[in-house]
Amino acid sequence: MSGAISIAGLWSADKAVALTGYTSHRHDGSPIASLFSAPQRTLSLRFGPLALAAAVARTATTRDNAPIAVLEALQNSTLPMLEAMVDDGTTFGLSPDFQYLADTERVFLAARVGAGITDLYMNTLGYTWRANAACLTGALDPHADFIYDGGNASGHGVVLAEAHGTFAATANARSVHLQAKNKYLRQVKPHLAVTSPYGKVIHGYSVAFGSSPKTPGAFLSLSEPKPTRPKREKRFPPPQQPPFPRDQAPQTSIALATHRSNFFLMGSDQIVGWIDWAGSLDSRPPEPSAVAFLRIRYAGRPYLVHPSSFWWPGLEHERLEDFFEFRYYWHHRLRWTPGYRERRMLNLGWYAMDENAGVTFLSALTQIIREGGRSLPATLPLPSNVPAGFGADEGSVGEMREASDYQYALFRDGLALLGDPHRGRLLGALEWSPKEGVRLITDTSQ
């Protein structure tokens, strides 16, 4: 089910993958957006198991208007393979069991991992909001996989990201580099300067990731248009900028696409239904029933968790009171039970949403619903977070080690995968009503 996943079989050590190939391509008519400056490429990518698991799920479920059943099939078909086929250790490598996979299954797994690595890389570059890039052309025509907004692209347009993964026995730095270049020329370059439903395409990336089952290690290659400096009206020294500029309000359409995937992963099908209604003015609105979320404090930050993530024998979970019955068990018995961390039934990861990001989006969605779906605002003022659990260097990954070594991954749009959520503290619950907005219904933080 969505909301919670088993992480018992995932490896424990953080992986480090260096950029082994890079090509900058000349583009006629560059720069496409005169004030846009592409972020500096990341020379290495570090990530923990939760970060890759969440990124694979995020990219697998970024599908415009795909039915819930399809998204569940995409999510559930990948994570068990990710558990079994990636070896432990700081060096990325495939487990010995990989040899037993059929060729088609190897290709499928490599493609999913390549998409997840691409999402981690794009977040590391500062991009926040994502959508599927199938809207660029016909279904059978070549096109990039994803569209991103935020970071340096805020207010200028969107960027493309083509993802490629290979686990072939012949995978090496050169072959992966050639794949990145070829994919860029075929599936990214033709769509530069094109206007998409999410904005004008002002830049693009081709990210290729590969590993050979015969040899531990991985290869990462990047292709992009030759970076250009933005034009300035006056030749004054540029003001100092933070590593990633504060995002301007993203286009409403790409914000809805991002959070459609996020709330699906959290297990909130009701929110998915309302997002679909907001994006299709001719559709019939869902039943206006309220949706409850638990509030938990984890690693010093409040998160929203959908009740579908919560499971314990004997609890029906049809009533919110059941969760607070569990609260007593959690804090007064479970925490002091020797060896409870080793129980597979409790070794679950929960998808959660940073509370500020979740409340801000749900409030904006309520405003759209109150307007009756007559029109969508051009942008939504949504926050952006600093990632944790992955990044360009040791310091970025180190954020997930703070606060008594909590294990989690947090993405820029607010989605998080909490690896040991039972260490968190229950703060209460809030409720989102489609027409009334968000209200606090229980506060146990005192």
PDB file of N, CA and C in Angstrom, residues 297-366:
ATOM      1  N   ARG A 297       6.724  14.988  15.181  1.00  0.00           N
ATOM      2  CA  ARG A 297       8.007  15.697  15.155  1.00  0.00           C
ATOM      3  C   ARG A 297       9.105  14.660  14.998  1.00  0.00           C
ATOM      4  N   TYR A 298       9.913  14.849  13.977  1.00  0.00           N
ATOM      5  CA  TYR A 298      10.953  13.872  13.647  1.00  0.00           C
ATOM      6  C   TYR A 298      12.218  14.640  13.285  1.00  0.00           C
ATOM      7  N   ALA A 299      13.306  14.368  13.987  1.00  0.00           N
ATOM      8  CA  ALA A 299      14.589  15.047  13.755  1.00  0.00           C
ATOM      9  C   ALA A 299      14.433  16.556  13.816  1.00  0.00           C
ATOM     10  N   GLY A 300      13.601  17.025  14.757  1.00  0.00           N
ATOM     11  CA  GLY A 300      13.449  18.450  14.986  1.00  0.00           C
ATOM     12  C   GLY A 300      12.508  19.166  14.049  1.00  0.00           C
ATOM     13  N   ARG A 301      11.773  18.445  13.183  1.00  0.00           N
ATOM     14  CA  ARG A 301      10.902  19.087  12.201  1.00  0.00           C
ATOM     15  C   ARG A 301       9.527  18.434  12.251  1.00  0.00           C
ATOM     16  N   PRO A 302       8.443  19.230  12.188  1.00  0.00           N
ATOM     17  CA  PRO A 302       7.103  18.630  12.165  1.00  0.00           C
ATOM     18  C   PRO A 302       6.735  18.141  10.768  1.00  0.00           C
ATOM     19  N   TYR A 303       6.118  16.960  10.707  1.00  0.00           N
ATOM     20  CA  TYR A 303       5.689  16.358   9.447  1.00  0.00           C
ATOM     21  C   TYR A 303       4.215  15.973   9.530  1.00  0.00           C
ATOM     22  N   LEU A 304       3.587  15.885   8.365  1.00  0.00           N
ATOM     23  CA  LEU A 304       2.243  15.343   8.243  1.00  0.00           C
ATOM     24  C   LEU A 304       2.350  13.921   7.712  1.00  0.00           C
ATOM     25  N   VAL A 305       1.604  13.013   8.338  1.00  0.00           N
ATOM     26  CA  VAL A 305       1.585  11.608   7.930  1.00  0.00           C
ATOM     27  C   VAL A 305       0.141  11.201   7.734  1.00  0.00           C
ATOM     28  N   HIS A 306      -0.168  10.587   6.592  1.00  0.00           N
ATOM     29  CA  HIS A 306      -1.533  10.127   6.358  1.00  0.00           C
ATOM     30  C   HIS A 306      -1.784   8.858   7.159  1.00  0.00           C
ATOM     31  N   PRO A 307      -2.999   8.666   7.688  1.00  0.00           N
ATOM     32  CA  PRO A 307      -3.286   7.475   8.493  1.00  0.00           C
ATOM     33  C   PRO A 307      -3.019   6.146   7.798  1.00  0.00           C
ATOM     34  N   SER A 308      -2.995   6.099   6.491  1.00  0.00           N
ATOM     35  CA  SER A 308      -2.751   4.825   5.811  1.00  0.00           C
ATOM     36  C   SER A 308      -1.354   4.287   6.084  1.00  0.00           C
ATOM     37  N   SER A 309      -0.435   5.153   6.546  1.00  0.00           N
ATOM     38  CA  SER A 309       0.908   4.687   6.889  1.00  0.00           C
ATOM     39  C   SER A 309       0.938   3.926   8.195  1.00  0.00           C
ATOM     40  N   PHE A 310      -0.058   4.171   9.030  1.00  0.00           N
ATOM     41  CA  PHE A 310      -0.070   3.637  10.384  1.00  0.00           C
ATOM     42  C   PHE A 310      -0.661   2.240  10.382  1.00  0.00           C
ATOM     43  N   TRP A 311       0.035   1.312  10.976  1.00  0.00           N
ATOM     44  CA  TRP A 311      -0.505  -0.048  11.047  1.00  0.00           C
ATOM     45  C   TRP A 311      -0.025  -0.697  12.328  1.00  0.00           C
ATOM     46  N   TRP A 312      -0.947  -1.355  13.020  1.00  0.00           N
ATOM     47  CA  TRP A 312      -0.604  -2.118  14.210  1.00  0.00           C
ATOM     48  C   TRP A 312      -1.676  -3.164  14.420  1.00  0.00           C
ATOM     49  N   PRO A 313      -1.325  -4.402  14.792  1.00  0.00           N
ATOM     50  CA  PRO A 313      -2.326  -5.450  14.958  1.00  0.00           C
ATOM     51  C   PRO A 313      -3.412  -5.038  15.953  1.00  0.00           C
ATOM     52  N   GLY A 314      -4.658  -5.234  15.578  1.00  0.00           N
ATOM     53  CA  GLY A 314      -5.770  -4.946  16.461  1.00  0.00           C
ATOM     54  C   GLY A 314      -6.370  -3.577  16.296  1.00  0.00           C
ATOM     55  N   LEU A 315      -5.701  -2.692  15.561  1.00  0.00           N
ATOM     56  CA  LEU A 315      -6.249  -1.363  15.342  1.00  0.00           C
ATOM     57  C   LEU A 315      -6.938  -1.317  13.988  1.00  0.00           C
ATOM     58  N   GLU A 316      -8.177  -0.860  13.985  1.00  0.00           N
ATOM     59  CA  GLU A 316      -8.938  -0.825  12.740  1.00  0.00           C
ATOM     60  C   GLU A 316      -8.642   0.419  11.931  1.00  0.00           C
ATOM     61  N   HIS A 317      -8.349   1.531  12.603  1.00  0.00           N
ATOM     62  CA  HIS A 317      -7.992   2.782  11.931  1.00  0.00           C
ATOM     63  C   HIS A 317      -9.137   3.401  11.146  1.00  0.00           C
ATOM     64  N   GLU A 318     -10.351   3.032  11.484  1.00  0.00           N
ATOM     65  CA  GLU A 318     -11.467   3.718  10.855  1.00  0.00           C
ATOM     66  C   GLU A 318     -11.809   4.985  11.629  1.00  0.00           C
ATOM     67  N   ARG A 319     -11.315   5.066  12.858  1.00  0.00           N
ATOM     68  CA  ARG A 319     -11.539   6.245  13.675  1.00  0.00           C
ATOM     69  C   ARG A 319     -10.187   6.839  14.054  1.00  0.00           C
ATOM     70  N   LEU A 320     -10.145   8.155  14.170  1.00  0.00           N
ATOM     71  CA  LEU A 320      -8.903   8.809  14.535  1.00  0.00           C
ATOM     72  C   LEU A 320      -8.478   8.438  15.952  1.00  0.00           C
ATOM     73  N   GLU A 321      -9.455   8.108  16.820  1.00  0.00           N
ATOM     74  CA  GLU A 321      -9.122   7.753  18.195  1.00  0.00           C
ATOM     75  C   GLU A 321      -8.203   6.532  18.251  1.00  0.00           C
ATOM     76  N   ASP A 322      -8.308   5.662  17.251  1.00  0.00           N
ATOM     77  CA  ASP A 322      -7.460   4.477  17.240  1.00  0.00           C
ATOM     78  C   ASP A 322      -5.980   4.846  17.236  1.00  0.00           C
ATOM     79  N   PHE A 323      -5.661   5.956  16.571  1.00  0.00           N
ATOM     80  CA  PHE A 323      -4.265   6.346  16.483  1.00  0.00           C
ATOM     81  C   PHE A 323      -3.743   6.823  17.830  1.00  0.00           C
ATOM     82  N   PHE A 324      -4.597   7.435  18.609  1.00  0.00           N
ATOM     83  CA  PHE A 324      -4.140   7.930  19.898  1.00  0.00           C
ATOM     84  C   PHE A 324      -4.175   6.845  20.951  1.00  0.00           C
ATOM     85  N   GLU A 325      -4.931   5.784  20.714  1.00  0.00           N
ATOM     86  CA  GLU A 325      -4.782   4.565  21.511  1.00  0.00           C
ATOM     87  C   GLU A 325      -3.389   3.985  21.260  1.00  0.00           C
ATOM     88  N   PHE A 326      -2.966   4.023  20.000  1.00  0.00           N
ATOM     89  CA  PHE A 326      -1.628   3.545  19.662  1.00  0.00           C
ATOM     90  C   PHE A 326      -0.563   4.440  20.281  1.00  0.00           C
ATOM     91  N   ARG A 327      -0.852   5.734  20.428  1.00  0.00           N
ATOM     92  CA  ARG A 327       0.116   6.665  21.004  1.00  0.00           C
ATOM     93  C   ARG A 327       0.562   6.199  22.389  1.00  0.00           C
ATOM     94  N   TYR A 328      -0.386   5.741  23.201  1.00  0.00           N
ATOM     95  CA  TYR A 328      -0.024   5.257  24.528  1.00  0.00           C
ATOM     96  C   TYR A 328       0.885   4.034  24.403  1.00  0.00           C
ATOM     97  N   TYR A 329       0.502   3.121  23.528  1.00  0.00           N
ATOM     98  CA  TYR A 329       1.306   1.905  23.367  1.00  0.00           C
ATOM     99  C   TYR A 329       2.697   2.256  22.871  1.00  0.00           C
ATOM    100  N   TRP A 330       2.760   3.174  21.941  1.00  0.00           N
ATOM    101  CA  TRP A 330       4.028   3.590  21.352  1.00  0.00           C
ATOM    102  C   TRP A 330       4.975   4.139  22.419  1.00  0.00           C
ATOM    103  N   HIS A 331       4.494   5.107  23.193  1.00  0.00           N
ATOM    104  CA  HIS A 331       5.376   5.832  24.094  1.00  0.00           C
ATOM    105  C   HIS A 331       5.604   5.121  25.426  1.00  0.00           C
ATOM    106  N   HIS A 332       4.674   4.292  25.859  1.00  0.00           N
ATOM    107  CA  HIS A 332       4.809   3.707  27.190  1.00  0.00           C
ATOM    108  C   HIS A 332       5.199   2.234  27.178  1.00  0.00           C
ATOM    109  N   ARG A 333       5.082   1.554  26.055  1.00  0.00           N
ATOM    110  CA  ARG A 333       5.436   0.142  26.011  1.00  0.00           C
ATOM    111  C   ARG A 333       6.420  -0.160  24.889  1.00  0.00           C
ATOM    112  N   LEU A 334       6.075   0.269  23.655  1.00  0.00           N
ATOM    113  CA  LEU A 334       6.885  -0.114  22.502  1.00  0.00           C
ATOM    114  C   LEU A 334       8.311   0.422  22.595  1.00  0.00           C
ATOM    115  N   ARG A 335       8.465   1.676  23.032  1.00  0.00           N
ATOM    116  CA  ARG A 335       9.791   2.286  23.050  1.00  0.00           C
ATOM    117  C   ARG A 335      10.751   1.550  23.974  1.00  0.00           C
ATOM    118  N   TRP A 336      10.209   0.858  24.964  1.00  0.00           N
ATOM    119  CA  TRP A 336      11.071   0.198  25.940  1.00  0.00           C
ATOM    120  C   TRP A 336      11.080  -1.315  25.762  1.00  0.00           C
ATOM    121  N   THR A 337      10.597  -1.790  24.646  1.00  0.00           N
ATOM    122  CA  THR A 337      10.620  -3.224  24.376  1.00  0.00           C
ATOM    123  C   THR A 337      11.967  -3.599  23.760  1.00  0.00           C
ATOM    124  N   PRO A 338      12.777  -4.414  24.416  1.00  0.00           N
ATOM    125  CA  PRO A 338      14.100  -4.771  23.857  1.00  0.00           C
ATOM    126  C   PRO A 338      13.955  -5.414  22.479  1.00  0.00           C
ATOM    127  N   GLY A 339      14.775  -4.947  21.557  1.00  0.00           N
ATOM    128  CA  GLY A 339      14.826  -5.557  20.241  1.00  0.00           C
ATOM    129  C   GLY A 339      13.694  -5.204  19.311  1.00  0.00           C
ATOM    130  N   TYR A 340      12.863  -4.190  19.653  1.00  0.00           N
ATOM    131  CA  TYR A 340      11.718  -3.921  18.787  1.00  0.00           C
ATOM    132  C   TYR A 340      12.148  -3.428  17.414  1.00  0.00           C
ATOM    133  N   ARG A 341      13.349  -2.844  17.306  1.00  0.00           N
ATOM    134  CA  ARG A 341      13.794  -2.343  16.005  1.00  0.00           C
ATOM    135  C   ARG A 341      14.023  -3.481  15.019  1.00  0.00           C
ATOM    136  N   GLU A 342      14.283  -4.671  15.526  1.00  0.00           N
ATOM    137  CA  GLU A 342      14.557  -5.791  14.634  1.00  0.00           C
ATOM    138  C   GLU A 342      13.296  -6.451  14.107  1.00  0.00           C
ATOM    139  N   ARG A 343      12.126  -6.066  14.621  1.00  0.00           N
ATOM    140  CA  ARG A 343      10.890  -6.689  14.158  1.00  0.00           C
ATOM    141  C   ARG A 343      10.537  -6.170  12.766  1.00  0.00           C
ATOM    142  N   ARG A 344      10.428  -7.056  11.850  1.00  0.00           N
ATOM    143  CA  ARG A 344      10.186  -6.631  10.466  1.00  0.00           C
ATOM    144  C   ARG A 344       8.866  -5.870  10.339  1.00  0.00           C
ATOM    145  N   MET A 345       7.869  -6.242  11.140  1.00  0.00           N
ATOM    146  CA  MET A 345       6.575  -5.594  11.027  1.00  0.00           C
ATOM    147  C   MET A 345       6.652  -4.117  11.398  1.00  0.00           C
ATOM    148  N   LEU A 346       7.664  -3.743  12.190  1.00  0.00           N
ATOM    149  CA  LEU A 346       7.815  -2.344  12.558  1.00  0.00           C
ATOM    150  C   LEU A 346       8.866  -1.647  11.707  1.00  0.00           C
ATOM    151  N   ASN A 347       9.615  -2.403  10.957  1.00  0.00           N
ATOM    152  CA  ASN A 347      10.690  -1.813  10.171  1.00  0.00           C
ATOM    153  C   ASN A 347      10.110  -1.236   8.880  1.00  0.00           C
ATOM    154  N   LEU A 348       9.332  -0.201   9.048  1.00  0.00           N
ATOM    155  CA  LEU A 348       8.656   0.420   7.925  1.00  0.00           C
ATOM    156  C   LEU A 348       9.147   1.842   7.744  1.00  0.00           C
ATOM    157  N   GLY A 349       9.194   2.279   6.492  1.00  0.00           N
ATOM    158  CA  GLY A 349       9.439   3.677   6.206  1.00  0.00           C
ATOM    159  C   GLY A 349       8.115   4.346   5.871  1.00  0.00           C
ATOM    160  N   TRP A 350       7.913   5.526   6.387  1.00  0.00           N
ATOM    161  CA  TRP A 350       6.684   6.272   6.123  1.00  0.00           C
ATOM    162  C   TRP A 350       6.983   7.448   5.208  1.00  0.00           C
ATOM    163  N   TYR A 351       6.172   7.608   4.179  1.00  0.00           N
ATOM    164  CA  TYR A 351       6.212   8.842   3.405  1.00  0.00           C
ATOM    165  C   TYR A 351       5.479   9.916   4.194  1.00  0.00           C
ATOM    166  N   ALA A 352       6.105  11.061   4.306  1.00  0.00           N
ATOM    167  CA  ALA A 352       5.548  12.165   5.077  1.00  0.00           C
ATOM    168  C   ALA A 352       5.772  13.458   4.303  1.00  0.00           C
ATOM    169  N   MET A 353       5.111  14.527   4.761  1.00  0.00           N
ATOM    170  CA  MET A 353       5.251  15.837   4.132  1.00  0.00           C
ATOM    171  C   MET A 353       5.635  16.857   5.197  1.00  0.00           C
ATOM    172  N   ASP A 354       6.688  17.613   4.928  1.00  0.00           N
ATOM    173  CA  ASP A 354       7.023  18.729   5.798  1.00  0.00           C
ATOM    174  C   ASP A 354       5.757  19.533   6.082  1.00  0.00           C
ATOM    175  N   GLU A 355       5.466  19.791   7.356  1.00  0.00           N
ATOM    176  CA  GLU A 355       4.177  20.378   7.709  1.00  0.00           C
ATOM    177  C   GLU A 355       3.946  21.726   7.038  1.00  0.00           C
ATOM    178  N   ASN A 356       4.952  22.581   7.019  1.00  0.00           N
ATOM    179  CA  ASN A 356       4.783  23.881   6.380  1.00  0.00           C
ATOM    180  C   ASN A 356       4.467  23.729   4.893  1.00  0.00           C
ATOM    181  N   ALA A 357       5.204  22.832   4.219  1.00  0.00           N
ATOM    182  CA  ALA A 357       4.952  22.609   2.791  1.00  0.00           C
ATOM    183  C   ALA A 357       3.563  22.027   2.567  1.00  0.00           C
ATOM    184  N   GLY A 358       3.159  21.056   3.410  1.00  0.00           N
ATOM    185  CA  GLY A 358       1.862  20.420   3.234  1.00  0.00           C
ATOM    186  C   GLY A 358       0.708  21.356   3.501  1.00  0.00           C
ATOM    187  N   VAL A 359       0.773  22.109   4.602  1.00  0.00           N
ATOM    188  CA  VAL A 359      -0.315  23.029   4.943  1.00  0.00           C
ATOM    189  C   VAL A 359      -0.433  24.137   3.903  1.00  0.00           C
ATOM    190  N   THR A 360       0.708  24.654   3.437  1.00  0.00           N
ATOM    191  CA  THR A 360       0.671  25.718   2.422  1.00  0.00           C
ATOM    192  C   THR A 360       0.009  25.227   1.140  1.00  0.00           C
ATOM    193  N   PHE A 361       0.371  24.006   0.711  1.00  0.00           N
ATOM    194  CA  PHE A 361      -0.231  23.487  -0.520  1.00  0.00           C
ATOM    195  C   PHE A 361      -1.716  23.206  -0.335  1.00  0.00           C
ATOM    196  N   LEU A 362      -2.088  22.569   0.760  1.00  0.00           N
ATOM    197  CA  LEU A 362      -3.498  22.234   0.975  1.00  0.00           C
ATOM    198  C   LEU A 362      -4.355  23.502   1.092  1.00  0.00           C
ATOM    199  N   SER A 363      -3.803  24.539   1.685  1.00  0.00           N
ATOM    200  CA  SER A 363      -4.535  25.808   1.758  1.00  0.00           C
ATOM    201  C   SER A 363      -4.730  26.401   0.364  1.00  0.00           C
ATOM    202  N   ALA A 364      -3.698  26.302  -0.462  1.00  0.00           N
ATOM    203  CA  ALA A 364      -3.820  26.794  -1.839  1.00  0.00           C
ATOM    204  C   ALA A 364      -4.831  25.965  -2.624  1.00  0.00           C
ATOM    205  N   LEU A 365      -4.852  24.648  -2.384  1.00  0.00           N
ATOM    206  CA  LEU A 365      -5.814  23.784  -3.069  1.00  0.00           C
ATOM    207  C   LEU A 365      -7.238  24.133  -2.648  1.00  0.00           C
ATOM    208  N   THR A 366      -7.439  24.430  -1.374  1.00  0.00           N
ATOM    209  CA  THR A 366      -8.761  24.855  -0.908  1.00  0.00           C
ATOM    210  C   THR A 366      -9.217  26.113  -1.629  1.00  0.00           C
TER     211      THR A 366
END
